[in-house]
PDB file of C-alpha atoms and ligand atoms in Angstrom:
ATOM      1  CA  UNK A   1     173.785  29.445 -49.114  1.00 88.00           C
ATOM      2  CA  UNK A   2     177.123  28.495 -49.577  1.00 96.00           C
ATOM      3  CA  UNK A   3     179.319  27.512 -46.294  1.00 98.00           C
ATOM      4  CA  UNK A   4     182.606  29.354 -46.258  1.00 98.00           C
ATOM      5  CA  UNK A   5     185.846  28.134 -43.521  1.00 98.00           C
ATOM      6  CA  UNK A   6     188.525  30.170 -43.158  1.00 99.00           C
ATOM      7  CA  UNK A   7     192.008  28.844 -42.278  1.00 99.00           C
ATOM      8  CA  UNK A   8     194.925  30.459 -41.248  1.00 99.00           C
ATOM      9  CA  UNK A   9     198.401  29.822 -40.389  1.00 98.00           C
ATOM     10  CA  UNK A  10     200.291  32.136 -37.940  1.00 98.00           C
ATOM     11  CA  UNK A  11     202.968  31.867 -35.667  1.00 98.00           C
ATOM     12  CA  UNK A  12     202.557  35.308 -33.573  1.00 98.00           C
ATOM     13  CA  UNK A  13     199.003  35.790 -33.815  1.00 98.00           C
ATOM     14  CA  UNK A  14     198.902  38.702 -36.422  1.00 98.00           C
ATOM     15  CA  UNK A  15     197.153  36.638 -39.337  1.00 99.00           C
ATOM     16  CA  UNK A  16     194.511  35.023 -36.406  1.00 98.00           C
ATOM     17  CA  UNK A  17     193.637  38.379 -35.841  1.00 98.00           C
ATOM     18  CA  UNK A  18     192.734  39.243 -39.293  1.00 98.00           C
ATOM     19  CA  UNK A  19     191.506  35.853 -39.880  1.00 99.00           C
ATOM     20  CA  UNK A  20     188.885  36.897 -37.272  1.00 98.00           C
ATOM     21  CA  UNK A  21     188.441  40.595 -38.595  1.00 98.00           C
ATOM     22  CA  UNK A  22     187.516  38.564 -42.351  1.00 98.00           C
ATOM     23  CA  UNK A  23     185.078  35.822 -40.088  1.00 98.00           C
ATOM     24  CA  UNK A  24     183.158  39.038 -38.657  1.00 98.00           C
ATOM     25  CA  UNK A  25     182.976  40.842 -42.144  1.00 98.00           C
ATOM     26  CA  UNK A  26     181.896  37.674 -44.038  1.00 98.00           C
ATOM     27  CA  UNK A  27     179.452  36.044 -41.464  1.00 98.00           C
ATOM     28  CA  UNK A  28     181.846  32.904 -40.544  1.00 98.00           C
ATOM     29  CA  UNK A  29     181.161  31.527 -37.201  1.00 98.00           C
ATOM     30  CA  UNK A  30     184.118  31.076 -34.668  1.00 98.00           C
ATOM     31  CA  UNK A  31     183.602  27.348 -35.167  1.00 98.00           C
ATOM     32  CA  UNK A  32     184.318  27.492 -38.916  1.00 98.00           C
ATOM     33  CA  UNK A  33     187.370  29.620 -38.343  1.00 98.00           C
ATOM     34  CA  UNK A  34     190.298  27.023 -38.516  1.00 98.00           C
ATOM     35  CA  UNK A  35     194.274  27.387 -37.173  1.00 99.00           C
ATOM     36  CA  UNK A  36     195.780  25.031 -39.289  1.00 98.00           C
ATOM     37  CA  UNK A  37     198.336  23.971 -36.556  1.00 98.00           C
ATOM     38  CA  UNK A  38     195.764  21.546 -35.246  1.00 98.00           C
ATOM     39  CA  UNK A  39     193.318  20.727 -38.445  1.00 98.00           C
ATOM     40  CA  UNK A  40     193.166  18.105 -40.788  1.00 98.00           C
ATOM     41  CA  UNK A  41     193.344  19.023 -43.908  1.00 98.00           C
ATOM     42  CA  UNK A  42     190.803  16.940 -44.698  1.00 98.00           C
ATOM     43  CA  UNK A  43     188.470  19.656 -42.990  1.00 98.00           C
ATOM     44  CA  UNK A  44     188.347  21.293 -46.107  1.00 98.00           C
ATOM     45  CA  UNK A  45     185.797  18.671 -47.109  1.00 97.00           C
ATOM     46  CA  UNK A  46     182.680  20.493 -45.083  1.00 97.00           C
ATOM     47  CA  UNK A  47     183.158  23.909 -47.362  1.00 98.00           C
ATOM     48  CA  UNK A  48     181.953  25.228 -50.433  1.00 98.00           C
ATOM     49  CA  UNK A  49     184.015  28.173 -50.434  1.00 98.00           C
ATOM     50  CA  UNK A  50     187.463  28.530 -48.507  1.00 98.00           C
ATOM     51  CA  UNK A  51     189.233  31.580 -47.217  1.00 98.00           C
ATOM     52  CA  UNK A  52     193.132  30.574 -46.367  1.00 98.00           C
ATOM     53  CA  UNK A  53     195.764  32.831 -45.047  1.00 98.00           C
ATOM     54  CA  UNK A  54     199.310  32.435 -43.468  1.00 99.00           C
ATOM     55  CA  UNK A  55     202.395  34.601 -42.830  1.00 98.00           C
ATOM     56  CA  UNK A  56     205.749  34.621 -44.614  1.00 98.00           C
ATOM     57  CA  UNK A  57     208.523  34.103 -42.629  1.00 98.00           C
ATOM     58  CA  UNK A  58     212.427  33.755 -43.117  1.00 96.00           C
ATOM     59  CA  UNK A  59     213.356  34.450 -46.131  1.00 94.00           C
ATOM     60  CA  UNK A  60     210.031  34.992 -47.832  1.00 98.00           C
ATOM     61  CA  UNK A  61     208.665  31.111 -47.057  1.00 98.00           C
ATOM     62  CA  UNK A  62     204.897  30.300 -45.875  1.00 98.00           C
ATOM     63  CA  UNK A  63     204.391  29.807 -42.846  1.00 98.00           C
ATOM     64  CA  UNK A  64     205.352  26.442 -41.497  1.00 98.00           C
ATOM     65  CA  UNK A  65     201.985  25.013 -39.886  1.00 98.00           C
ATOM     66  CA  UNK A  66     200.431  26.331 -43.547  1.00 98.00           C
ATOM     67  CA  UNK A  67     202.991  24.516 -45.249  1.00 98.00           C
ATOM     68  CA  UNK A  68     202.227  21.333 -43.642  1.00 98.00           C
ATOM     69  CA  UNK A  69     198.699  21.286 -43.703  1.00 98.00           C
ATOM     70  CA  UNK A  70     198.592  22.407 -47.720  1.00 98.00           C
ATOM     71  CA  UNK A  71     201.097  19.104 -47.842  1.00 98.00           C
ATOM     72  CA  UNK A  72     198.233  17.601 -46.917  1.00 98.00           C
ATOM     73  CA  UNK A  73     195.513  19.278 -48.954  1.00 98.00           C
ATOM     74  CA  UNK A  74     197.595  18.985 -52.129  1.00 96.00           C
ATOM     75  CA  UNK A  75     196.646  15.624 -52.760  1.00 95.00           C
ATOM     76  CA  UNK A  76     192.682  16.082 -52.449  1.00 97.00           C
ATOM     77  CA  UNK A  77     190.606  17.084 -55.311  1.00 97.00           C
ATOM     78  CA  UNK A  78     189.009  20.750 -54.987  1.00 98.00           C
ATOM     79  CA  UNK A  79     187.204  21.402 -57.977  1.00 97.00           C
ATOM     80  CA  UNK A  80     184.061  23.230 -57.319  1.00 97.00           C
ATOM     81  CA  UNK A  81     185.226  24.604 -54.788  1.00 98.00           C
ATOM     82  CA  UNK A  82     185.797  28.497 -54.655  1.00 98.00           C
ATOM     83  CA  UNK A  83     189.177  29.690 -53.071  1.00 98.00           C
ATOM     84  CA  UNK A  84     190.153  32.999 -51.504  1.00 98.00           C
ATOM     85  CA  UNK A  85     193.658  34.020 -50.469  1.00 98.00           C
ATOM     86  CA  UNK A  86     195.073  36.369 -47.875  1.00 99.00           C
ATOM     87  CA  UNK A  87     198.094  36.644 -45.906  1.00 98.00           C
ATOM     88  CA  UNK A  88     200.215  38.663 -43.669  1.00 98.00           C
ATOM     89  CA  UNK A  89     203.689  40.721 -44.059  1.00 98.00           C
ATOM     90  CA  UNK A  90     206.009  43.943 -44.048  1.00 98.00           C
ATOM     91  CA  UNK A  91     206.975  45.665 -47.178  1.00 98.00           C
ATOM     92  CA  UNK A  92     210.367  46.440 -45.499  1.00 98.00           C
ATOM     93  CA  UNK A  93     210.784  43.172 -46.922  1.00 98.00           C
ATOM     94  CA  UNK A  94     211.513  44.183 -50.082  1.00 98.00           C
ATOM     95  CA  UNK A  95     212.019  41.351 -51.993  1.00 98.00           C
ATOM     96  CA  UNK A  96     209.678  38.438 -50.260  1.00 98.00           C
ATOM     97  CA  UNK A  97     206.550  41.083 -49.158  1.00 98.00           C
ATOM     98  CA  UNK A  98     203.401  38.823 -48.700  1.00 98.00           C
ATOM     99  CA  UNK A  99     204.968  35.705 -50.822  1.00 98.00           C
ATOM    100  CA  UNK A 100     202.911  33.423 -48.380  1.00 98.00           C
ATOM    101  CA  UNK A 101     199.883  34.728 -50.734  1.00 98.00           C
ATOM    102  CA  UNK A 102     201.422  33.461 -53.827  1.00 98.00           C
ATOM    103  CA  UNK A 103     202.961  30.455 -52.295  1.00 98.00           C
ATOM    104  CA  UNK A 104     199.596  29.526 -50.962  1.00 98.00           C
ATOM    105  CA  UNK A 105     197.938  29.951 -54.452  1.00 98.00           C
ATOM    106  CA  UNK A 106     200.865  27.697 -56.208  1.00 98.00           C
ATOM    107  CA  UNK A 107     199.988  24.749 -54.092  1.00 98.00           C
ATOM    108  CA  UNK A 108     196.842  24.781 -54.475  1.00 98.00           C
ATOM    109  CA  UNK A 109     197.001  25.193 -58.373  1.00 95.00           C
ATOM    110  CA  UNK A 110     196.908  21.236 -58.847  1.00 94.00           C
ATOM    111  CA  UNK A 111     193.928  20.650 -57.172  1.00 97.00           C
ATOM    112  CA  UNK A 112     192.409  22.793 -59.407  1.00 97.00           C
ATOM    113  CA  UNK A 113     189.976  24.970 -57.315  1.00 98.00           C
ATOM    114  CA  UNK A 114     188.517  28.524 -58.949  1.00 98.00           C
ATOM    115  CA  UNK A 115     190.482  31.080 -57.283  1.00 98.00           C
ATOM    116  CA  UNK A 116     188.562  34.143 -56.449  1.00 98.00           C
ATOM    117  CA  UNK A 117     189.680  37.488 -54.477  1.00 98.00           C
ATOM    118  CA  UNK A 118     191.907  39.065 -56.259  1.00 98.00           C
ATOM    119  CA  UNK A 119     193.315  42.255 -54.615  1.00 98.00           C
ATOM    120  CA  UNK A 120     195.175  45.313 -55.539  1.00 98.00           C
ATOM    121  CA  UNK A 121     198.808  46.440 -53.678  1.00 98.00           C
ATOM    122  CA  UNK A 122     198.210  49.830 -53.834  1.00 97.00           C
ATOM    123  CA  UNK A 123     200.011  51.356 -50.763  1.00 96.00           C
ATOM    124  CA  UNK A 124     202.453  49.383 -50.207  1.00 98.00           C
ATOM    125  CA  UNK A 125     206.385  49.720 -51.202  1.00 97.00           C
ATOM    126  CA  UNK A 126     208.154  46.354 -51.899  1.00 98.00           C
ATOM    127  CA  UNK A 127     210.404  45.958 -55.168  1.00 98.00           C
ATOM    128  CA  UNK A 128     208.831  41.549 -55.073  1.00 98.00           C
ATOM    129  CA  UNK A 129     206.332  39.512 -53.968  1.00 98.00           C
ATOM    130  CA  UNK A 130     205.048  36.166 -55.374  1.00 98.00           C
ATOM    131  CA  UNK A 131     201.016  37.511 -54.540  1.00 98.00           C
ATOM    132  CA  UNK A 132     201.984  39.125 -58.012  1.00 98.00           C
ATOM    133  CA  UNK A 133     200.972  36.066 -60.189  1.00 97.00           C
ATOM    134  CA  UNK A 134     201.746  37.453 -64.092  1.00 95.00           C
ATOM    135  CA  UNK A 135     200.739  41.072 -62.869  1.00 95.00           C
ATOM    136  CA  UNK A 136     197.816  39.951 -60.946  1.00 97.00           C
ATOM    137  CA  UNK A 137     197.699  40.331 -56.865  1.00 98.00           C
ATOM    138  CA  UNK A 138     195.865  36.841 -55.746  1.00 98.00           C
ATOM    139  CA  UNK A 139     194.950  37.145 -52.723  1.00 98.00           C
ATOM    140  CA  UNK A 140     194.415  40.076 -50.134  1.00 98.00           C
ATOM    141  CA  UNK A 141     198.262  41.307 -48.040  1.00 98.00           C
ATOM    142  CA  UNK A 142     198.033  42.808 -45.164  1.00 98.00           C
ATOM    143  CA  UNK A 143     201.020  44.521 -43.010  1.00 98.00           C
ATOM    144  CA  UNK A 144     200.453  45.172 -39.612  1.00 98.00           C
ATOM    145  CA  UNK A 145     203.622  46.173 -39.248  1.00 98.00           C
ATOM    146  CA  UNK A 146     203.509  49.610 -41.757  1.00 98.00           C
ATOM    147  CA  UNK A 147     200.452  49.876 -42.154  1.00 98.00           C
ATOM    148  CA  UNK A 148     198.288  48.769 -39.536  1.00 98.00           C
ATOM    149  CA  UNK A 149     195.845  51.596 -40.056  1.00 98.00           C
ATOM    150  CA  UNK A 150     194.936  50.142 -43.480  1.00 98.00           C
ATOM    151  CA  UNK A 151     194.127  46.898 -42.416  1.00 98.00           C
ATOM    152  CA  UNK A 152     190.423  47.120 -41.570  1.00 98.00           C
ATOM    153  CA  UNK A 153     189.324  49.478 -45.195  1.00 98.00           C
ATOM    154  CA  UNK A 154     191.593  46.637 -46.677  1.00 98.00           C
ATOM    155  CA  UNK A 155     189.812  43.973 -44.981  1.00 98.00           C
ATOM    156  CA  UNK A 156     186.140  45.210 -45.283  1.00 98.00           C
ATOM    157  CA  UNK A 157     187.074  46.186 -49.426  1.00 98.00           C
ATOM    158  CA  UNK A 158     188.383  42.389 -49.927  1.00 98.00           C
ATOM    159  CA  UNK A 159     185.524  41.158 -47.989  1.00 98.00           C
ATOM    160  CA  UNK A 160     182.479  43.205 -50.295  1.00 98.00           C
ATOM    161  CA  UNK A 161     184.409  41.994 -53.663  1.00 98.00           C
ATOM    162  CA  UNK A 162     184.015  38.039 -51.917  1.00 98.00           C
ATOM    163  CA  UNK A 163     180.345  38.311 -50.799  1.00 97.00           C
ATOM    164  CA  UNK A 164     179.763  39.374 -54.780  1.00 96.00           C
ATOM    165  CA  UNK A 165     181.460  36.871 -56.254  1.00 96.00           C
ATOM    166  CA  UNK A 166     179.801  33.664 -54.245  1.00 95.00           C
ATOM    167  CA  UNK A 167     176.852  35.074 -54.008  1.00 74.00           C
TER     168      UNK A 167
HETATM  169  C1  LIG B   1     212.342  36.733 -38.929  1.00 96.32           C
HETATM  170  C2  LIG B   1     211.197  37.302 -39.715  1.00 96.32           C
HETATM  171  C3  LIG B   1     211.166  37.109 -41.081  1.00 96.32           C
HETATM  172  C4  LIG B   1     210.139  37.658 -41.838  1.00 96.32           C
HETATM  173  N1  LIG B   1     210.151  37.509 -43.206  1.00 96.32           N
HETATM  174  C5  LIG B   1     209.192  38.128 -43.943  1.00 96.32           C
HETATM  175  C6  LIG B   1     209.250  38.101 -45.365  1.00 96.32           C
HETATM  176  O1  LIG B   1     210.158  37.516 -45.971  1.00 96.32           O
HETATM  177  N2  LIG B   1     208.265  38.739 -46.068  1.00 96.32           N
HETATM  178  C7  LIG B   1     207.251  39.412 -45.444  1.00 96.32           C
HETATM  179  O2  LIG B   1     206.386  39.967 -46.127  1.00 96.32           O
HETATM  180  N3  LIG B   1     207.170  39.450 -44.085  1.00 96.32           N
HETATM  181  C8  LIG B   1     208.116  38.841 -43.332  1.00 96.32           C
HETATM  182  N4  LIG B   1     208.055  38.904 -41.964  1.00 96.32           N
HETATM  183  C9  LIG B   1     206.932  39.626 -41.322  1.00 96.32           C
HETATM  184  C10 LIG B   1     205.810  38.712 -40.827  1.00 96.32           C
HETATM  185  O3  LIG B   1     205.231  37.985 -41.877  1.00 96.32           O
HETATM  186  C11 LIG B   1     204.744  39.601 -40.172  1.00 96.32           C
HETATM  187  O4  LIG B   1     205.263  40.111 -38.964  1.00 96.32           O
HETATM  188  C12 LIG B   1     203.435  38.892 -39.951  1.00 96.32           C
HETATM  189  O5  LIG B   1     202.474  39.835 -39.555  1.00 96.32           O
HETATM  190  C13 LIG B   1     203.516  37.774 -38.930  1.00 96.32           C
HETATM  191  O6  LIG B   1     202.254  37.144 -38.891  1.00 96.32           O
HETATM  192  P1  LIG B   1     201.888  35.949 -37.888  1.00 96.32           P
HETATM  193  O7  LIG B   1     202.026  36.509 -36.511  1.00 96.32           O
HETATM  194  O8  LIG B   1     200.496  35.617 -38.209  1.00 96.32           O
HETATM  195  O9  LIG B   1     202.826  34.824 -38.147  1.00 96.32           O
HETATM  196  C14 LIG B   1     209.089  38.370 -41.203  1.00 96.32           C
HETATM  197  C15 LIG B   1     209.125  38.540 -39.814  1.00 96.32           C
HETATM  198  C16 LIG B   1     210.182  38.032 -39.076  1.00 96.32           C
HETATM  199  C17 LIG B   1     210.191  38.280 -37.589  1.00 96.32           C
END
């Protein structure tokens, strides 16, 4: 069976939360669930398959402890590995909604990893967002702040689509 980590990056807790929503639908145990604030990115090392989220902040940027750890990650070799995206937003954000998504999937690009989890946007109302990767969504968005009462289907939908695709 393949062993899946999940790492997040979030500054008011909203993306640990659903980090912890996608550990319970996927099977992860607490102790594979990673902040990133205080994790090497060499911890990547111990996973087969690796779920990473953060937040966008300011003016559309990743999340800072997510940008410092994929610093580190960048220069590590992940082929063979699979990798899932997911981060957190608001579409009042017009132009930046969820960019942490794409961000997070342009960093890792180099160390060549096969991205899986693909999403849809459906829902939401933003006129940008760099999860849209040449009209694909990359990873799963979530906003709390709108839509909060989509967040678990959104979860649980993601989740089913990952457990096929490493299985
Ligand atoms: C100052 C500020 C800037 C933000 N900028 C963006 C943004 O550009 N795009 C976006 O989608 N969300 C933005 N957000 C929303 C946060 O990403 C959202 O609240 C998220 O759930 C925070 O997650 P965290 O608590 O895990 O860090 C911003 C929030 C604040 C307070």
């Amino acid at each position: 069976m393949k062993k899946i980590g999940i790492f997040y990056g979030s500054t008011t807790g909203t993306t640990k939360e659903v980090a912890e929503q996608i550990a319970d639908c996927l099977g992860v145990d607490e102790a594979d669930v990673h902040d990133v604030a205080s994790t090497a990115p060499s911890a990547v090392g111990d996973y087969d398959v690796l779920v990473i989220g953060a937040s966008t902040w300011d003016a559309g940027d990743l999340q800072d402890d997510m940008a410092t750890f994929l610093d580190g990650v960048q220069s590590l070799d992940l082929r063979g590995k699979e990798v899932a995206i997911f981060g957190c937003g608001d579409d009042s954000m017009r132009d930046t909604f969820c960019n942490s998504v794409g961000e997070i999937y342009h960093k890792l690009h180099a160390t060549h990893p096969d991205f899986i989890g693909p999403f849809n946007n459906e829902g939401f109302e933003y006129n940008h967002s760099e999860s849209d990767v040449k009209g694909m969504i990359v990873g799963l968005c979530i906003d709390n702040v709108n839509h909060a009462d989509e967040t678990l289907s959104r979860i649980r939908e993601w989740c089913a689509d990952i457990k096929q695709e490493i299985c």
